[in-house]
mmCIF file of N, CA and C in Angstrom:
data_model
loop_
_atom_site.group_PDB
_atom_site.id
_atom_site.type_symbol
_atom_site.label_atom_id
_atom_site.label_comp_id
_atom_site.label_asym_id
_atom_site.label_seq_id
_atom_site.Cartn_x
_atom_site.Cartn_y
_atom_site.Cartn_z
ATOM 1 N N UNK O 144 63.591 75.555 -53.015
ATOM 2 C CA UNK O 144 62.485 74.744 -53.482
ATOM 3 C C UNK O 144 61.204 75.568 -53.395
ATOM 4 N N UNK O 145 60.342 75.391 -54.386
ATOM 5 C CA UNK O 145 59.038 76.047 -54.416
ATOM 6 C C UNK O 145 57.974 74.979 -54.183
ATOM 7 N N UNK O 146 56.960 75.327 -53.384
ATOM 8 C CA UNK O 146 55.863 74.413 -53.087
ATOM 9 C C UNK O 146 54.557 75.038 -53.564
ATOM 10 N N UNK O 147 53.698 74.218 -54.171
ATOM 11 C CA UNK O 147 52.358 74.639 -54.560
ATOM 12 C C UNK O 147 51.341 73.972 -53.658
ATOM 13 N N UNK O 148 50.284 74.711 -53.309
ATOM 14 C CA UNK O 148 49.260 74.178 -52.415
ATOM 15 C C UNK O 148 47.865 74.336 -53.008
ATOM 16 N N UNK O 149 47.072 73.284 -52.874
ATOM 17 C CA UNK O 149 45.648 73.321 -53.187
ATOM 18 C C UNK O 149 44.941 73.095 -51.858
ATOM 19 N N UNK O 150 44.484 74.176 -51.244
ATOM 20 C CA UNK O 150 43.942 74.108 -49.887
ATOM 21 C C UNK O 150 42.441 73.854 -49.931
ATOM 22 N N UNK O 151 42.045 72.758 -49.295
ATOM 23 C CA UNK O 151 40.639 72.411 -49.184
ATOM 24 C C UNK O 151 40.245 72.297 -47.724
ATOM 25 N N UNK O 152 38.993 71.977 -47.489
ATOM 26 C CA UNK O 152 38.508 71.878 -46.116
ATOM 27 C C UNK O 152 38.917 70.575 -45.443
ATOM 28 N N UNK O 153 39.184 69.513 -46.229
ATOM 29 C CA UNK O 153 39.568 68.223 -45.665
ATOM 30 C C UNK O 153 41.029 67.872 -45.899
ATOM 31 N N UNK O 154 41.575 68.352 -47.014
ATOM 32 C CA UNK O 154 42.948 68.006 -47.388
ATOM 33 C C UNK O 154 43.644 69.216 -47.992
ATOM 34 N N UNK O 155 44.976 69.177 -47.939
ATOM 35 C CA UNK O 155 45.796 70.178 -48.615
ATOM 36 C C UNK O 155 46.676 69.430 -49.599
ATOM 37 N N UNK O 156 46.423 69.667 -50.874
ATOM 38 C CA UNK O 156 47.259 69.067 -51.902
ATOM 39 C C UNK O 156 48.599 69.782 -51.944
ATOM 40 N N UNK O 157 49.671 69.019 -52.107
ATOM 41 C CA UNK O 157 51.025 69.571 -52.083
ATOM 42 C C UNK O 157 51.776 69.137 -53.333
ATOM 43 N N UNK O 158 52.454 70.102 -53.956
ATOM 44 C CA UNK O 158 53.330 69.820 -55.095
ATOM 45 C C UNK O 158 54.651 70.529 -54.850
ATOM 46 N N UNK O 159 55.730 69.956 -55.362
ATOM 47 C CA UNK O 159 57.045 70.576 -55.216
ATOM 48 C C UNK O 159 57.664 70.805 -56.588
ATOM 49 N N UNK O 160 58.476 71.837 -56.667
ATOM 50 C CA UNK O 160 59.210 72.134 -57.895
ATOM 51 C C UNK O 160 60.694 72.142 -57.546
ATOM 52 N N UNK O 161 61.410 71.180 -58.104
ATOM 53 C CA UNK O 161 62.847 71.061 -57.871
ATOM 54 C C UNK O 161 63.539 71.054 -59.228
ATOM 55 N N UNK O 162 64.438 72.001 -59.428
ATOM 56 C CA UNK O 162 65.170 72.100 -60.699
ATOM 57 C C UNK O 162 64.235 72.116 -61.905
ATOM 58 N N UNK O 163 63.107 72.815 -61.774
ATOM 59 C CA UNK O 163 62.169 72.958 -62.877
ATOM 60 C C UNK O 163 61.219 71.797 -63.083
ATOM 61 N N UNK O 164 61.329 70.754 -62.265
ATOM 62 C CA UNK O 164 60.454 69.583 -62.378
ATOM 63 C C UNK O 164 59.391 69.665 -61.280
ATOM 64 N N UNK O 165 58.119 69.578 -61.687
ATOM 65 C CA UNK O 165 57.005 69.664 -60.745
ATOM 66 C C UNK O 165 56.471 68.265 -60.472
ATOM 67 N N UNK O 166 56.394 67.935 -59.181
ATOM 68 C CA UNK O 166 55.955 66.595 -58.766
ATOM 69 C C UNK O 166 54.925 66.694 -57.649
ATOM 70 N N UNK O 167 53.936 65.773 -57.636
ATOM 71 C CA UNK O 167 53.012 65.745 -56.499
ATOM 72 C C UNK O 167 53.735 65.209 -55.270
ATOM 73 N N UNK O 168 53.319 65.701 -54.114
ATOM 74 C CA UNK O 168 53.890 65.246 -52.854
ATOM 75 C C UNK O 168 52.745 64.726 -51.981
ATOM 76 N N UNK O 169 53.081 64.195 -50.850
ATOM 77 C CA UNK O 169 52.074 63.652 -49.940
ATOM 78 C C UNK O 169 51.147 64.766 -49.464
ATOM 79 N N UNK O 170 49.829 64.593 -49.638
ATOM 80 C CA UNK O 170 48.895 65.622 -49.175
ATOM 81 C C UNK O 170 48.823 65.643 -47.653
ATOM 82 N N UNK O 171 48.419 66.778 -47.124
ATOM 83 C CA UNK O 171 48.223 66.914 -45.684
ATOM 84 C C UNK O 171 46.735 66.766 -45.383
ATOM 85 N N UNK O 172 46.402 65.930 -44.421
ATOM 86 C CA UNK O 172 45.008 65.766 -44.018
ATOM 87 C C UNK O 172 44.696 66.789 -42.935
ATOM 88 N N UNK O 173 43.523 67.397 -43.044
ATOM 89 C CA UNK O 173 43.125 68.440 -42.095
ATOM 90 C C UNK O 173 42.142 67.881 -41.080
ATOM 91 N N UNK O 174 42.537 67.920 -39.819
ATOM 92 C CA UNK O 174 41.593 67.608 -38.750
ATOM 93 C C UNK O 174 40.985 68.912 -38.250
ATOM 94 N N UNK O 175 41.839 69.931 -38.165
ATOM 95 C CA UNK O 175 41.402 71.285 -37.835
ATOM 96 C C UNK O 175 42.468 72.259 -38.347
ATOM 97 N N UNK O 176 42.160 73.541 -38.325
ATOM 98 C CA UNK O 176 43.072 74.550 -38.893
ATOM 99 C C UNK O 176 44.426 74.584 -38.197
ATOM 100 N N UNK O 177 44.411 74.565 -36.872
ATOM 101 C CA UNK O 177 45.674 74.694 -36.134
ATOM 102 C C UNK O 177 46.590 73.499 -36.382
ATOM 103 N N UNK O 178 46.025 72.296 -36.376
ATOM 104 C CA UNK O 178 46.823 71.096 -36.650
ATOM 105 C C UNK O 178 47.385 71.153 -38.059
ATOM 106 N N UNK O 179 46.552 71.540 -39.023
ATOM 107 C CA UNK O 179 47.002 71.608 -40.416
ATOM 108 C C UNK O 179 48.088 72.666 -40.584
ATOM 109 N N UNK O 180 47.944 73.799 -39.909
ATOM 110 C CA UNK O 180 48.964 74.858 -39.989
ATOM 111 C C UNK O 180 50.282 74.369 -39.386
ATOM 112 N N UNK O 181 50.220 73.650 -38.264
ATOM 113 C CA UNK O 181 51.443 73.099 -37.654
ATOM 114 C C UNK O 181 52.116 72.103 -38.595
ATOM 115 N N UNK O 182 51.308 71.207 -39.183
ATOM 116 C CA UNK O 182 51.857 70.208 -40.104
ATOM 117 C C UNK O 182 52.478 70.873 -41.332
ATOM 118 N N UNK O 183 51.810 71.885 -41.860
ATOM 119 C CA UNK O 183 52.335 72.586 -43.033
ATOM 120 C C UNK O 183 53.607 73.343 -42.680
ATOM 121 N N UNK O 184 53.624 74.023 -41.535
ATOM 122 C CA UNK O 184 54.845 74.710 -41.079
ATOM 123 C C UNK O 184 56.022 73.744 -41.010
ATOM 124 N N UNK O 185 55.784 72.579 -40.407
ATOM 125 C CA UNK O 185 56.852 71.582 -40.256
ATOM 126 C C UNK O 185 57.349 71.110 -41.617
ATOM 127 N N UNK O 186 56.431 70.867 -42.551
ATOM 128 C CA UNK O 186 56.810 70.410 -43.886
ATOM 129 C C UNK O 186 57.615 71.478 -44.623
ATOM 130 N N UNK O 187 57.199 72.737 -44.520
ATOM 131 C CA UNK O 187 57.905 73.825 -45.204
ATOM 132 C C UNK O 187 59.330 73.972 -44.668
ATOM 133 N N UNK O 188 59.484 73.839 -43.355
ATOM 134 C CA UNK O 188 60.822 73.931 -42.752
ATOM 135 C C UNK O 188 61.674 72.730 -43.139
ATOM 136 N N UNK O 189 61.080 71.544 -43.094
ATOM 137 C CA UNK O 189 61.808 70.313 -43.419
ATOM 138 C C UNK O 189 62.331 70.333 -44.856
ATOM 139 N N UNK O 190 61.533 70.851 -45.775
ATOM 140 C CA UNK O 190 61.918 70.871 -47.187
ATOM 141 C C UNK O 190 62.708 72.125 -47.569
ATOM 142 N N UNK O 191 62.932 73.018 -46.592
ATOM 143 C CA UNK O 191 63.687 74.250 -46.841
ATOM 144 C C UNK O 191 63.085 75.038 -48.015
ATOM 145 N N UNK O 192 61.797 75.300 -47.921
ATOM 146 C CA UNK O 192 61.039 75.962 -48.982
ATOM 147 C C UNK O 192 61.353 77.454 -49.016
ATOM 148 N N UNK O 193 61.512 77.988 -50.227
ATOM 149 C CA UNK O 193 61.801 79.415 -50.395
ATOM 150 C C UNK O 193 60.566 80.216 -50.795
ATOM 151 N N UNK O 194 59.552 79.533 -51.359
ATOM 152 C CA UNK O 194 58.366 80.232 -51.846
ATOM 153 C C UNK O 194 57.192 79.261 -51.862
ATOM 154 N N UNK O 195 56.004 79.772 -51.495
ATOM 155 C CA UNK O 195 54.793 78.960 -51.491
ATOM 156 C C UNK O 195 53.786 79.581 -52.457
ATOM 157 N N UNK O 196 53.284 78.769 -53.381
ATOM 158 C CA UNK O 196 52.284 79.206 -54.347
ATOM 159 C C UNK O 196 50.953 78.587 -53.930
ATOM 160 N N UNK O 197 49.963 79.428 -53.682
ATOM 161 C CA UNK O 197 48.680 78.970 -53.157
ATOM 162 C C UNK O 197 47.571 79.276 -54.157
ATOM 163 N N UNK O 198 46.772 78.267 -54.462
ATOM 164 C CA UNK O 198 45.641 78.456 -55.362
ATOM 165 C C UNK O 198 44.476 79.128 -54.667
ATOM 166 N N UNK O 199 43.896 80.116 -55.352
ATOM 167 C CA UNK O 199 42.723 80.845 -54.860
ATOM 168 C C UNK O 199 41.650 80.765 -55.952
ATOM 169 N N UNK O 200 40.400 80.461 -55.586
ATOM 170 C CA UNK O 200 39.351 80.418 -56.610
ATOM 171 C C UNK O 200 39.058 81.810 -57.157
ATOM 172 N N UNK O 201 39.036 81.916 -58.472
ATOM 173 C CA UNK O 201 38.775 83.209 -59.099
ATOM 174 C C UNK O 201 37.345 83.304 -59.602
ATOM 175 N N UNK O 202 36.701 82.181 -59.785
ATOM 176 C CA UNK O 202 35.302 82.210 -60.192
ATOM 177 C C UNK O 202 34.545 81.111 -59.466
ATOM 178 N N UNK O 203 33.248 81.213 -59.492
ATOM 179 C CA UNK O 203 32.425 80.231 -58.796
ATOM 180 C C UNK O 203 31.604 80.890 -57.708
ATOM 181 N N UNK O 204 30.596 80.185 -57.234
ATOM 182 C CA UNK O 204 29.661 80.767 -56.277
ATOM 183 C C UNK O 204 30.256 80.943 -54.882
ATOM 184 N N UNK O 205 31.236 80.120 -54.521
ATOM 185 C CA UNK O 205 31.799 80.211 -53.165
ATOM 186 C C UNK O 205 33.165 80.891 -53.164
ATOM 187 N N UNK O 206 33.464 81.637 -54.208
ATOM 188 C CA UNK O 206 34.780 82.257 -54.363
ATOM 189 C C UNK O 206 35.184 83.092 -53.151
ATOM 190 N N UNK O 207 34.353 84.031 -52.749
ATOM 191 C CA UNK O 207 34.722 84.947 -51.671
ATOM 192 C C UNK O 207 34.944 84.221 -50.349
ATOM 193 N N UNK O 208 34.066 83.278 -50.023
ATOM 194 C CA UNK O 208 34.187 82.538 -48.765
ATOM 195 C C UNK O 208 35.449 81.680 -48.744
ATOM 196 N N UNK O 209 35.713 80.948 -49.811
ATOM 197 C CA UNK O 209 36.915 80.103 -49.850
ATOM 198 C C UNK O 209 38.185 80.952 -49.859
ATOM 199 N N UNK O 210 38.178 82.054 -50.582
ATOM 200 C CA UNK O 210 39.344 82.942 -50.598
ATOM 201 C C UNK O 210 39.632 83.437 -49.186
ATOM 202 N N UNK O 211 38.587 83.852 -48.473
ATOM 203 C CA UNK O 211 38.750 84.322 -47.094
ATOM 204 C C UNK O 211 39.312 83.205 -46.215
ATOM 205 N N UNK O 212 38.779 82.000 -46.346
ATOM 206 C CA UNK O 212 39.244 80.873 -45.530
ATOM 207 C C UNK O 212 40.702 80.519 -45.828
ATOM 208 N N UNK O 213 41.047 80.513 -47.105
ATOM 209 C CA UNK O 213 42.421 80.165 -47.498
ATOM 210 C C UNK O 213 43.402 81.206 -46.967
ATOM 211 N N UNK O 214 43.080 82.480 -47.136
ATOM 212 C CA UNK O 214 43.987 83.539 -46.654
ATOM 213 C C UNK O 214 44.091 83.514 -45.131
ATOM 214 N N UNK O 215 42.972 83.259 -44.449
ATOM 215 C CA UNK O 215 43.011 83.145 -42.987
ATOM 216 C C UNK O 215 43.922 81.982 -42.574
ATOM 217 N N UNK O 216 43.764 80.846 -43.240
ATOM 218 C CA UNK O 216 44.599 79.688 -42.930
ATOM 219 C C UNK O 216 46.075 80.012 -43.139
ATOM 220 N N UNK O 217 46.414 80.653 -44.239
ATOM 221 C CA UNK O 217 47.819 80.970 -44.514
ATOM 222 C C UNK O 217 48.390 81.933 -43.479
ATOM 223 N N UNK O 218 47.531 82.783 -42.896
ATOM 224 C CA UNK O 218 47.985 83.693 -41.842
ATOM 225 C C UNK O 218 48.293 82.960 -40.537
ATOM 226 N N UNK O 219 47.813 81.731 -40.391
ATOM 227 C CA UNK O 219 48.108 80.940 -39.194
ATOM 228 C C UNK O 219 49.533 80.392 -39.204
ATOM 229 N N UNK O 220 50.164 80.385 -40.373
ATOM 230 C CA UNK O 220 51.513 79.827 -40.476
ATOM 231 C C UNK O 220 52.521 80.708 -39.751
ATOM 232 N N UNK O 221 53.479 80.057 -39.141
ATOM 233 C CA UNK O 221 54.552 80.750 -38.435
ATOM 234 C C UNK O 221 55.783 80.733 -39.332
ATOM 235 N N UNK O 222 55.727 81.520 -40.403
ATOM 236 C CA UNK O 222 56.813 81.482 -41.376
ATOM 237 C C UNK O 222 57.018 82.845 -42.017
ATOM 238 N N UNK O 223 58.208 83.071 -42.482
ATOM 239 C CA UNK O 223 58.541 84.297 -43.215
ATOM 240 C C UNK O 223 58.684 84.004 -44.706
ATOM 241 N N UNK O 224 58.327 82.804 -45.122
ATOM 242 C CA UNK O 224 58.443 82.401 -46.522
ATOM 243 C C UNK O 224 57.475 83.228 -47.364
ATOM 244 N N UNK O 225 57.927 83.621 -48.558
ATOM 245 C CA UNK O 225 57.083 84.380 -49.477
ATOM 246 C C UNK O 225 55.897 83.516 -49.914
ATOM 247 N N UNK O 226 54.700 84.099 -49.829
ATOM 248 C CA UNK O 226 53.476 83.411 -50.232
ATOM 249 C C UNK O 226 52.866 84.172 -51.398
ATOM 250 N N UNK O 227 52.590 83.450 -52.483
ATOM 251 C CA UNK O 227 52.020 84.048 -53.688
ATOM 252 C C UNK O 227 50.713 83.334 -54.001
ATOM 253 N N UNK O 228 49.659 84.111 -54.243
ATOM 254 C CA UNK O 228 48.354 83.552 -54.575
ATOM 255 C C UNK O 228 48.152 83.600 -56.086
ATOM 256 N N UNK O 229 47.695 82.480 -56.657
ATOM 257 C CA UNK O 229 47.412 82.409 -58.094
ATOM 258 C C UNK O 229 46.021 81.806 -58.305
ATOM 259 N N UNK O 230 45.471 82.029 -59.480
ATOM 260 C CA UNK O 230 44.152 81.512 -59.831
ATOM 261 C C UNK O 230 44.196 79.985 -59.911
ATOM 262 N N UNK O 231 43.297 79.345 -59.181
ATOM 263 C CA UNK O 231 43.251 77.878 -59.197
ATOM 264 C C UNK O 231 42.087 77.348 -60.030
ATOM 265 N N UNK O 232 41.397 78.224 -60.749
ATOM 266 C CA UNK O 232 40.212 77.815 -61.504
ATOM 267 C C UNK O 232 40.473 76.572 -62.344
ATOM 268 N N UNK O 233 39.627 75.582 -62.157
ATOM 269 C CA UNK O 233 39.631 74.333 -62.921
ATOM 270 C C UNK O 233 40.878 73.471 -62.709
ATOM 271 N N UNK O 234 41.704 73.769 -61.719
ATOM 272 C CA UNK O 234 42.893 72.941 -61.484
ATOM 273 C C UNK O 234 42.499 71.524 -61.062
ATOM 274 N N UNK O 235 41.447 71.393 -60.270
ATOM 275 C CA UNK O 235 40.998 70.061 -59.852
ATOM 276 C C UNK O 235 40.408 69.290 -61.024
ATOM 277 N N UNK O 236 39.720 69.992 -61.922
ATOM 278 C CA UNK O 236 39.155 69.341 -63.110
ATOM 279 C C UNK O 236 40.278 68.813 -63.989
ATOM 280 N N UNK O 237 41.304 69.630 -64.197
ATOM 281 C CA UNK O 237 42.436 69.189 -65.016
ATOM 282 C C UNK O 237 43.148 68.011 -64.364
ATOM 283 N N UNK O 238 43.300 68.052 -63.053
ATOM 284 C CA UNK O 238 43.937 66.938 -62.343
ATOM 285 C C UNK O 238 43.090 65.675 -62.461
ATOM 286 N N UNK O 239 41.779 65.828 -62.381
ATOM 287 C CA UNK O 239 40.876 64.685 -62.478
ATOM 288 C C UNK O 239 40.971 64.009 -63.841
ATOM 289 N N UNK O 240 41.118 64.796 -64.893
ATOM 290 C CA UNK O 240 41.256 64.220 -66.233
ATOM 291 C C UNK O 240 42.514 63.361 -66.341
ATOM 292 N N UNK O 241 43.533 63.711 -65.577
ATOM 293 C CA UNK O 241 44.786 62.955 -65.628
ATOM 294 C C UNK O 241 44.686 61.627 -64.887
ATOM 295 N N UNK O 242 43.698 61.502 -64.017
ATOM 296 C CA UNK O 242 43.574 60.275 -63.217
ATOM 297 C C UNK O 242 42.169 59.701 -63.274
ATOM 298 N N UNK O 243 41.490 59.822 -64.394
ATOM 299 C CA UNK O 243 40.092 59.386 -64.463
ATOM 300 C C UNK O 243 39.883 57.948 -64.031
ATOM 301 N N UNK O 244 40.763 57.059 -64.419
ATOM 302 C CA UNK O 244 40.552 55.657 -64.062
ATOM 303 C C UNK O 244 40.745 55.401 -62.572
ATOM 304 N N UNK O 245 41.400 56.304 -61.869
ATOM 305 C CA UNK O 245 41.628 56.135 -60.434
ATOM 306 C C UNK O 245 40.947 57.239 -59.638
ATOM 307 N N UNK O 246 39.987 57.912 -60.204
ATOM 308 C CA UNK O 246 39.420 59.124 -59.602
ATOM 309 C C UNK O 246 38.889 58.904 -58.190
ATOM 310 N N UNK O 247 38.205 57.804 -57.942
ATOM 311 C CA UNK O 247 37.613 57.597 -56.619
ATOM 312 C C UNK O 247 38.706 57.412 -55.576
ATOM 313 N N UNK O 248 39.656 56.524 -55.828
ATOM 314 C CA UNK O 248 40.746 56.300 -54.883
ATOM 315 C C UNK O 248 41.585 57.563 -54.724
ATOM 316 N N UNK O 249 41.885 58.242 -55.822
ATOM 317 C CA UNK O 249 42.701 59.452 -55.779
ATOM 318 C C UNK O 249 42.037 60.529 -54.948
ATOM 319 N N UNK O 250 40.713 60.615 -55.032
ATOM 320 C CA UNK O 250 39.993 61.631 -54.272
ATOM 321 C C UNK O 250 40.086 61.346 -52.774
ATOM 322 N N UNK O 251 39.923 60.089 -52.391
ATOM 323 C CA UNK O 251 39.906 59.735 -50.975
ATOM 324 C C UNK O 251 41.274 59.870 -50.318
ATOM 325 N N UNK O 252 42.347 59.538 -51.036
ATOM 326 C CA UNK O 252 43.663 59.580 -50.400
ATOM 327 C C UNK O 252 44.370 60.915 -50.584
ATOM 328 N N UNK O 253 43.734 61.858 -51.293
ATOM 329 C CA UNK O 253 44.314 63.182 -51.454
ATOM 330 C C UNK O 253 45.238 63.327 -52.643
ATOM 331 N N UNK O 254 45.471 62.232 -53.382
ATOM 332 C CA UNK O 254 46.370 62.308 -54.536
ATOM 333 C C UNK O 254 45.854 63.320 -55.560
ATOM 334 N N UNK O 255 44.542 63.358 -55.756
ATOM 335 C CA UNK O 255 43.952 64.312 -56.693
ATOM 336 C C UNK O 255 44.233 65.747 -56.253
ATOM 337 N N UNK O 256 44.199 65.996 -54.947
ATOM 338 C CA UNK O 256 44.490 67.332 -54.427
ATOM 339 C C UNK O 256 45.933 67.726 -54.727
ATOM 340 N N UNK O 257 46.847 66.779 -54.608
ATOM 341 C CA UNK O 257 48.250 67.072 -54.912
ATOM 342 C C UNK O 257 48.466 67.267 -56.409
ATOM 343 N N UNK O 258 47.694 66.560 -57.242
ATOM 344 C CA UNK O 258 47.777 66.801 -58.686
ATOM 345 C C UNK O 258 47.234 68.186 -59.032
ATOM 346 N N UNK O 259 46.190 68.623 -58.325
ATOM 347 C CA UNK O 259 45.680 69.985 -58.518
ATOM 348 C C UNK O 259 46.739 70.998 -58.086
ATOM 349 N N UNK O 260 47.464 70.697 -57.005
ATOM 350 C CA UNK O 260 48.558 71.574 -56.566
ATOM 351 C C UNK O 260 49.649 71.636 -57.633
ATOM 352 N N UNK O 261 49.889 70.520 -58.323
ATOM 353 C CA UNK O 261 50.854 70.515 -59.441
ATOM 354 C C UNK O 261 50.407 71.487 -60.526
ATOM 355 N N UNK O 262 49.125 71.468 -60.839
ATOM 356 C CA UNK O 262 48.585 72.364 -61.867
ATOM 357 C C UNK O 262 48.727 73.825 -61.438
ATOM 358 N N UNK O 263 48.447 74.117 -60.180
ATOM 359 C CA UNK O 263 48.594 75.475 -59.649
ATOM 360 C C UNK O 263 50.051 75.916 -59.754
ATOM 361 N N UNK O 264 50.959 75.043 -59.367
ATOM 362 C CA UNK O 264 52.387 75.354 -59.421
ATOM 363 C C UNK O 264 52.863 75.513 -60.867
ATOM 364 N N UNK O 265 52.365 74.661 -61.760
ATOM 365 C CA UNK O 265 52.728 74.763 -63.178
ATOM 366 C C UNK O 265 52.316 76.117 -63.744
ATOM 367 N N UNK O 266 51.115 76.568 -63.402
ATOM 368 C CA UNK O 266 50.640 77.871 -63.882
ATOM 369 C C UNK O 266 51.566 78.993 -63.420
ATOM 370 N N UNK O 267 52.003 78.915 -62.171
ATOM 371 C CA UNK O 267 52.917 79.944 -61.661
ATOM 372 C C UNK O 267 54.256 79.893 -62.398
ATOM 373 N N UNK O 268 54.821 78.709 -62.512
ATOM 374 C CA UNK O 268 56.131 78.547 -63.155
ATOM 375 C C UNK O 268 56.084 79.017 -64.607
ATOM 376 N N UNK O 269 54.960 78.771 -65.276
ATOM 377 C CA UNK O 269 54.823 79.173 -66.674
ATOM 378 C C UNK O 269 54.415 80.634 -66.837
ATOM 379 N N UNK O 270 54.304 81.349 -65.722
ATOM 380 C CA UNK O 270 54.070 82.787 -65.803
ATOM 381 C C UNK O 270 52.637 83.238 -65.708
ATOM 382 N N UNK O 271 51.763 82.418 -65.120
ATOM 383 C CA UNK O 271 50.370 82.841 -64.933
ATOM 384 C C UNK O 271 50.333 84.038 -63.992
ATOM 385 N N UNK O 272 49.327 84.853 -64.138
ATOM 386 C CA UNK O 272 49.214 86.069 -63.334
ATOM 387 C C UNK O 272 48.947 85.751 -61.877
ATOM 388 N N UNK O 273 49.617 86.503 -61.015
ATOM 389 C CA UNK O 273 49.348 86.411 -59.586
ATOM 390 C C UNK O 273 48.063 87.171 -59.301
ATOM 391 N N UNK O 274 47.426 86.841 -58.182
ATOM 392 C CA UNK O 274 46.213 87.565 -57.776
ATOM 393 C C UNK O 274 46.566 88.651 -56.796
#
């Protein structure tokens, strides 16, 4: 199984790819980095994940800072699973367009983050360039 992640400061959007079908999964809420890393480690082991696709911002004013934070967070994981970074530019915007009528609720419960993770995973599956 392949998992896609949209890592934010409050939530981690999660998507899974099983037999070529990409689906949003329950997002992980972040209280702090160590707790989030433990929760993510447990989820990756539970789902028997073979590869993790992580969105990294390629453009924008906070690109370097967020990229550093995301890579630091991924280094906290206690796993040997292959981690691949891909461009996440506009993944949240595309996810938001898919849920415009529910945007406020989706944002608060993390569903939008998991839809963004679906977009990140879709880009990888369709052959988008790795970073």
